mmCIF file of C-alpha atoms and ligand atoms in Angstrom:
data_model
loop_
_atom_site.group_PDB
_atom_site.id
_atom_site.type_symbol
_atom_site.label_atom_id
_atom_site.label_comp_id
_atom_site.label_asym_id
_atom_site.label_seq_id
_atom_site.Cartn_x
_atom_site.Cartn_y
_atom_site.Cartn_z
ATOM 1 C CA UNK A 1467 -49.089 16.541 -21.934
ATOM 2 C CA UNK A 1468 -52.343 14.448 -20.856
ATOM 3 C CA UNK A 1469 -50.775 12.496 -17.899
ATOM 4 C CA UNK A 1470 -48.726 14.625 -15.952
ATOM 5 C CA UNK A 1471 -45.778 11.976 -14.703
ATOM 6 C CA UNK A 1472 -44.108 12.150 -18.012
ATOM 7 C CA UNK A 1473 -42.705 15.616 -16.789
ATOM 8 C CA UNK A 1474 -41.431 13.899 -13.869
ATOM 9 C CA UNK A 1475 -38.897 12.211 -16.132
ATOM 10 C CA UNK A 1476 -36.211 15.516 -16.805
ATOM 11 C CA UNK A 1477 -36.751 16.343 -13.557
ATOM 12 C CA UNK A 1478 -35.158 13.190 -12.141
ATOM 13 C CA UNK A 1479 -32.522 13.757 -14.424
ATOM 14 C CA UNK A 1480 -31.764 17.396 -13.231
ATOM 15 C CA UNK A 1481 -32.279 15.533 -9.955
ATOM 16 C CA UNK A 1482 -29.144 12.994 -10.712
ATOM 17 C CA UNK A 1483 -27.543 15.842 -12.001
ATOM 18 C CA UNK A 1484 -27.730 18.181 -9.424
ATOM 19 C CA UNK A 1485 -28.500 16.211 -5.948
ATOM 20 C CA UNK A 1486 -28.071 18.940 -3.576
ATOM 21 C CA UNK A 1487 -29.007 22.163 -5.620
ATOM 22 C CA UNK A 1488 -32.258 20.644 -6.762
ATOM 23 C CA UNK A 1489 -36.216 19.635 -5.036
ATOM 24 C CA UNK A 1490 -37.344 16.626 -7.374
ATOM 25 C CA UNK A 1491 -40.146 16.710 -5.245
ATOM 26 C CA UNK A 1492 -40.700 20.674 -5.145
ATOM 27 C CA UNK A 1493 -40.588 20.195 -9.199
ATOM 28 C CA UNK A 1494 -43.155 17.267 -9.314
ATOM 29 C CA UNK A 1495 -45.282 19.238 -6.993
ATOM 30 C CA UNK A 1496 -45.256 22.461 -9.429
ATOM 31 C CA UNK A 1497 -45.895 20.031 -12.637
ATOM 32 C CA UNK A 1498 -48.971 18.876 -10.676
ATOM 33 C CA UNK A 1499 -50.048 21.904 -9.540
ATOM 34 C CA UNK A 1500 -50.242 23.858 -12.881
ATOM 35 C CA UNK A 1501 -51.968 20.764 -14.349
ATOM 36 C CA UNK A 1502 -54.817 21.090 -12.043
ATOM 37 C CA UNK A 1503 -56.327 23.845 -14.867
ATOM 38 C CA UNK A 1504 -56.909 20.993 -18.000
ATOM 39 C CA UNK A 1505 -57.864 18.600 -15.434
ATOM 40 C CA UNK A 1506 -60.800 20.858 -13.594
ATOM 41 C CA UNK A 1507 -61.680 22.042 -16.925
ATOM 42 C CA UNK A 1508 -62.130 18.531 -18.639
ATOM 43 C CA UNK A 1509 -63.944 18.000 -15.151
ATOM 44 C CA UNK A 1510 -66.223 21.053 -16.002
ATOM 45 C CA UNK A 1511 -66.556 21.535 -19.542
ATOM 46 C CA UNK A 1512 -65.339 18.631 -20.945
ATOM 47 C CA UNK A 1513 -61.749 19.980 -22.749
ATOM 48 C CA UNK A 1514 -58.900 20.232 -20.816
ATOM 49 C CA UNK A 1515 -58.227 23.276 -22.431
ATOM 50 C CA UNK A 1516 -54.645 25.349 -20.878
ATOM 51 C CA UNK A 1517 -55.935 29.288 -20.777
ATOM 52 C CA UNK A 1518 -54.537 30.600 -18.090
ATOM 53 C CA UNK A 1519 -52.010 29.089 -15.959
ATOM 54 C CA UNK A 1520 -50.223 27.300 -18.983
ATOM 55 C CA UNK A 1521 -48.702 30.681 -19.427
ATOM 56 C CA UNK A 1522 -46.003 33.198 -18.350
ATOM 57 C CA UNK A 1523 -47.635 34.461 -15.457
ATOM 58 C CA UNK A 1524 -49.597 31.348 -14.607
ATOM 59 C CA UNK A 1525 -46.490 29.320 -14.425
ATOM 60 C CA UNK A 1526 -44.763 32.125 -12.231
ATOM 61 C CA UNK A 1527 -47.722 31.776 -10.210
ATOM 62 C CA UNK A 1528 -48.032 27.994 -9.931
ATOM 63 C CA UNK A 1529 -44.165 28.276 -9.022
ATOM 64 C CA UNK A 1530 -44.843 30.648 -6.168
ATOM 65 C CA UNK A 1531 -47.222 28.762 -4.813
ATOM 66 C CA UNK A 1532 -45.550 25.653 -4.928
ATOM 67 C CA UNK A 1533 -42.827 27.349 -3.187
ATOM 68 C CA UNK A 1534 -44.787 29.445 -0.924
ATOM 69 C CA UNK A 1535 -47.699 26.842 0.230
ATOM 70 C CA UNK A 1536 -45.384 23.601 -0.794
ATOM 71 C CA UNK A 1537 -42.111 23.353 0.690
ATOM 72 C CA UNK A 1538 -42.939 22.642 4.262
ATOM 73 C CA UNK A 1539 -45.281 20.086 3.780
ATOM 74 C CA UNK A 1540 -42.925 18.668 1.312
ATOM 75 C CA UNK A 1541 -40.437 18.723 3.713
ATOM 76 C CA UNK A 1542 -42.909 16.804 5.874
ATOM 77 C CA UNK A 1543 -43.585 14.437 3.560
ATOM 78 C CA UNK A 1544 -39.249 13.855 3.056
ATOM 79 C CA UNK A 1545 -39.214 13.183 6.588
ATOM 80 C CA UNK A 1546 -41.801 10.899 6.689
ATOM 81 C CA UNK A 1547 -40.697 8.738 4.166
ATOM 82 C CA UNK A 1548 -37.224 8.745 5.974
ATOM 83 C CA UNK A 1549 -38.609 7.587 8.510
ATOM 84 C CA UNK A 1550 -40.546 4.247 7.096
ATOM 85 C CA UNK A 1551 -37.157 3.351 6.232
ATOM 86 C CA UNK A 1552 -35.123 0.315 8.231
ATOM 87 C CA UNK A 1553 -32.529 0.661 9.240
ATOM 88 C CA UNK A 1554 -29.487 -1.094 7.059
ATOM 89 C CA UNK A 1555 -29.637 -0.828 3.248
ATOM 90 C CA UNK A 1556 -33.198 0.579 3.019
ATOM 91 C CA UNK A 1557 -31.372 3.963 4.775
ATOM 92 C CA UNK A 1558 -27.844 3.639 2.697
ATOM 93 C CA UNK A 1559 -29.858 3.582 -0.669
ATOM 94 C CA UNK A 1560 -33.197 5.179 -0.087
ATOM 95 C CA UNK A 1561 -32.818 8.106 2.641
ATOM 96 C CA UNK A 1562 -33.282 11.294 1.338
ATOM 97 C CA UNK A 1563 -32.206 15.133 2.571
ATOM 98 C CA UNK A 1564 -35.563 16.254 4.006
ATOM 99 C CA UNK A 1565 -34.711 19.997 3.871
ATOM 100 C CA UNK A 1566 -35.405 22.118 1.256
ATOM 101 C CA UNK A 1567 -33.656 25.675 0.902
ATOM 102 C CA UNK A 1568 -36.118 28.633 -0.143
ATOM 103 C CA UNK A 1569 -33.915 28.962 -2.895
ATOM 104 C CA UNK A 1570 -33.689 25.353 -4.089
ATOM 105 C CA UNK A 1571 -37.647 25.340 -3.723
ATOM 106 C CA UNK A 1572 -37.489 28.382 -6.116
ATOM 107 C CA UNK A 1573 -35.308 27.081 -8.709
ATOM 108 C CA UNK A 1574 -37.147 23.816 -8.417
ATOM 109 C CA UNK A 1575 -40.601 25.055 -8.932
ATOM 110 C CA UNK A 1576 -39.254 27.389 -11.788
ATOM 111 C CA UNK A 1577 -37.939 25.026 -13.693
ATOM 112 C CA UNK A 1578 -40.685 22.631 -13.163
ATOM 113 C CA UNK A 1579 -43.666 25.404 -14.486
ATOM 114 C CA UNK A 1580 -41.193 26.651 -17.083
ATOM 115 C CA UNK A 1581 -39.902 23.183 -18.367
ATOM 116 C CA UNK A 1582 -44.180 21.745 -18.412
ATOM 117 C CA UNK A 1583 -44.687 25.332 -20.612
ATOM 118 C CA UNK A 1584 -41.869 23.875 -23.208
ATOM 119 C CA UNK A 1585 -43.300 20.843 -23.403
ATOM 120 C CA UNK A 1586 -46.760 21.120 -23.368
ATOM 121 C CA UNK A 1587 -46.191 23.721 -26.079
ATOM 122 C CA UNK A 1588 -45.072 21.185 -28.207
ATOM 123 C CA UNK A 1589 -48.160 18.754 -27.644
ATOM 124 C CA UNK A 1590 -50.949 21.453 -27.873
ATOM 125 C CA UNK A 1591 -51.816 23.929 -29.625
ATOM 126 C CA UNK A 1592 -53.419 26.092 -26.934
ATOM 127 C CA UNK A 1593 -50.725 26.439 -24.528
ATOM 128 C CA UNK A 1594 -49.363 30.261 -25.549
ATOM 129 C CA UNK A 1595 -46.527 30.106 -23.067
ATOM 130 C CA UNK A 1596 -45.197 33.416 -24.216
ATOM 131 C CA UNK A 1597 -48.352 35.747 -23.863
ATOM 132 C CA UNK A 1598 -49.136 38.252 -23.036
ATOM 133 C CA UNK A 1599 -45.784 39.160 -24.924
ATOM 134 C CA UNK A 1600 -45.577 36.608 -27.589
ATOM 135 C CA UNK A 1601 -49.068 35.333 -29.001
ATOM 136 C CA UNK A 1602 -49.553 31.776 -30.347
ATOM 137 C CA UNK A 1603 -47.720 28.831 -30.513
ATOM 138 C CA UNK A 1604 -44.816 28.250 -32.437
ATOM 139 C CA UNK A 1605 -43.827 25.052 -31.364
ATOM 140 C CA UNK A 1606 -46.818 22.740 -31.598
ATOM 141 C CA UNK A 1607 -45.762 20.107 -33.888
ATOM 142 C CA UNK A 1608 -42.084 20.954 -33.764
ATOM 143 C CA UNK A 1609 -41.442 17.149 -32.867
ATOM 144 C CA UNK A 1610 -43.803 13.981 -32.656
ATOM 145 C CA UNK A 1611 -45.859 13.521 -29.875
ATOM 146 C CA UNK A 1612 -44.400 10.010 -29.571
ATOM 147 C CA UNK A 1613 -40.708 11.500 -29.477
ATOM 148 C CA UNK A 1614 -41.630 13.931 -26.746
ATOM 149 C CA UNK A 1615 -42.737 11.180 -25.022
ATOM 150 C CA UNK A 1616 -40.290 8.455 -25.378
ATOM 151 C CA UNK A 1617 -37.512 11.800 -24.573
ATOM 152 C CA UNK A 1618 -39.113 12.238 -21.338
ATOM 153 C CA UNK A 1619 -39.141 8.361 -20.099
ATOM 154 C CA UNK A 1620 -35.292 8.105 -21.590
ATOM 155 C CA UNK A 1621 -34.751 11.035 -19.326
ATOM 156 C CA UNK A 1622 -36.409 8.736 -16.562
ATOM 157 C CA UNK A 1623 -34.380 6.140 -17.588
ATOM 158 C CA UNK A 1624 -31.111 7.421 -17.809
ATOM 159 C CA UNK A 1625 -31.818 9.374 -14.310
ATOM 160 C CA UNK A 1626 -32.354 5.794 -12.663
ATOM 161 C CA UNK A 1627 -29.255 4.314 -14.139
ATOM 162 C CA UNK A 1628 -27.667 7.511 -13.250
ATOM 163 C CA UNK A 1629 -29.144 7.268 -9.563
ATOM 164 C CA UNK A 1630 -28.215 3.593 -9.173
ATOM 165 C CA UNK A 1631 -24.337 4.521 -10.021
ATOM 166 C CA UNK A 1632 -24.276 7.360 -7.802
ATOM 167 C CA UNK A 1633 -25.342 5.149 -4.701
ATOM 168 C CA UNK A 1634 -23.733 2.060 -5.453
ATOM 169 C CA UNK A 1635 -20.632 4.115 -5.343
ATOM 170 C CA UNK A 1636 -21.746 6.491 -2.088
ATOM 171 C CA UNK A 1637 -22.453 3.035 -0.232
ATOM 172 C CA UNK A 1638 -19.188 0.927 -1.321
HETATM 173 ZN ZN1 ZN B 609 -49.872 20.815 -18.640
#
């Protein structure tokens, strides 16, 4: 996907889904992380081109890193945004947990490299996800590129609605 944040949109809605088994944060982290390969090599070369970490092992290596190198100073960065918070309804509706479990981080980045693999597969044609076990890409083209996106902001969409009911009824 050229702009990473439309990833960020099924993660919030695992997020919603799953508030305490789940880092949206550990998961936005990975999606950045493993996008830092088209990005250096647009930088470089001039094509973002996706050889090596928008694969198998890449993405189990972006993960552990994420995981590895990530979770404390996201943890940092939790509790520093809980603490720029007032006290009254800025807490009630906009604290968050500020740990994250090694095997929520895990889960999280997994899910964040795997899930970018999926759907960067479907956008271009040189992500081979699969290898070295499965060579090529078989689903480039499988849907739209505007379908992929507008699923991924309704999945940002629906998570905010879905966020919004959750805490409207946590704080009544
Ligand atoms: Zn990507």
């Amino acid at each position: 996907m050229p702009i990473t944040p439309f990833h960020f949109g099924p993660g919030a809605l695992i997020k919603v889904a799953l508030p305490g088994k789940f880092s949206w944060t550990i998961f936005a982290l990975a999606n950045v992380l493993i996008d830092l390969e088209p990005i250096t090599l647009f930088l470089l070369t001039g094509d973002p081109a996706h050889p090596w970490l928008h694969t198998l092992p890449g993405a189990l290596l972006v993960a552990a890193i994420a995981v590895l190198l990530g979770r404390r100073p996201c943890e940092l960065a939790l509790g520093w945004w809980n603490r720029q918070l007032s006290a009254g309804w800025q807490t009630q509706w906009l604290a968050v947990a500020p740990q994250i479990t090694k095997s929520v981080a895990w889960v999280s980045a997994l899910v964040g490299t795997l899930s970018h693999l999926a759907l960067d597969s479907i956008m271009h044609l040189d992500v081979h996800a699969l290898w070295p076990f499965v060579k090529g890409n078989a689903l480039q083209g499988s849907i739209s590129i505007e379908y992929l996106h507008l699923l991924c902001v309704g999945a940002a969409v629906v998570a905010l609605v879905g966020w919004l009911f959750s805490r409207a009824i946590a704080s009544r």
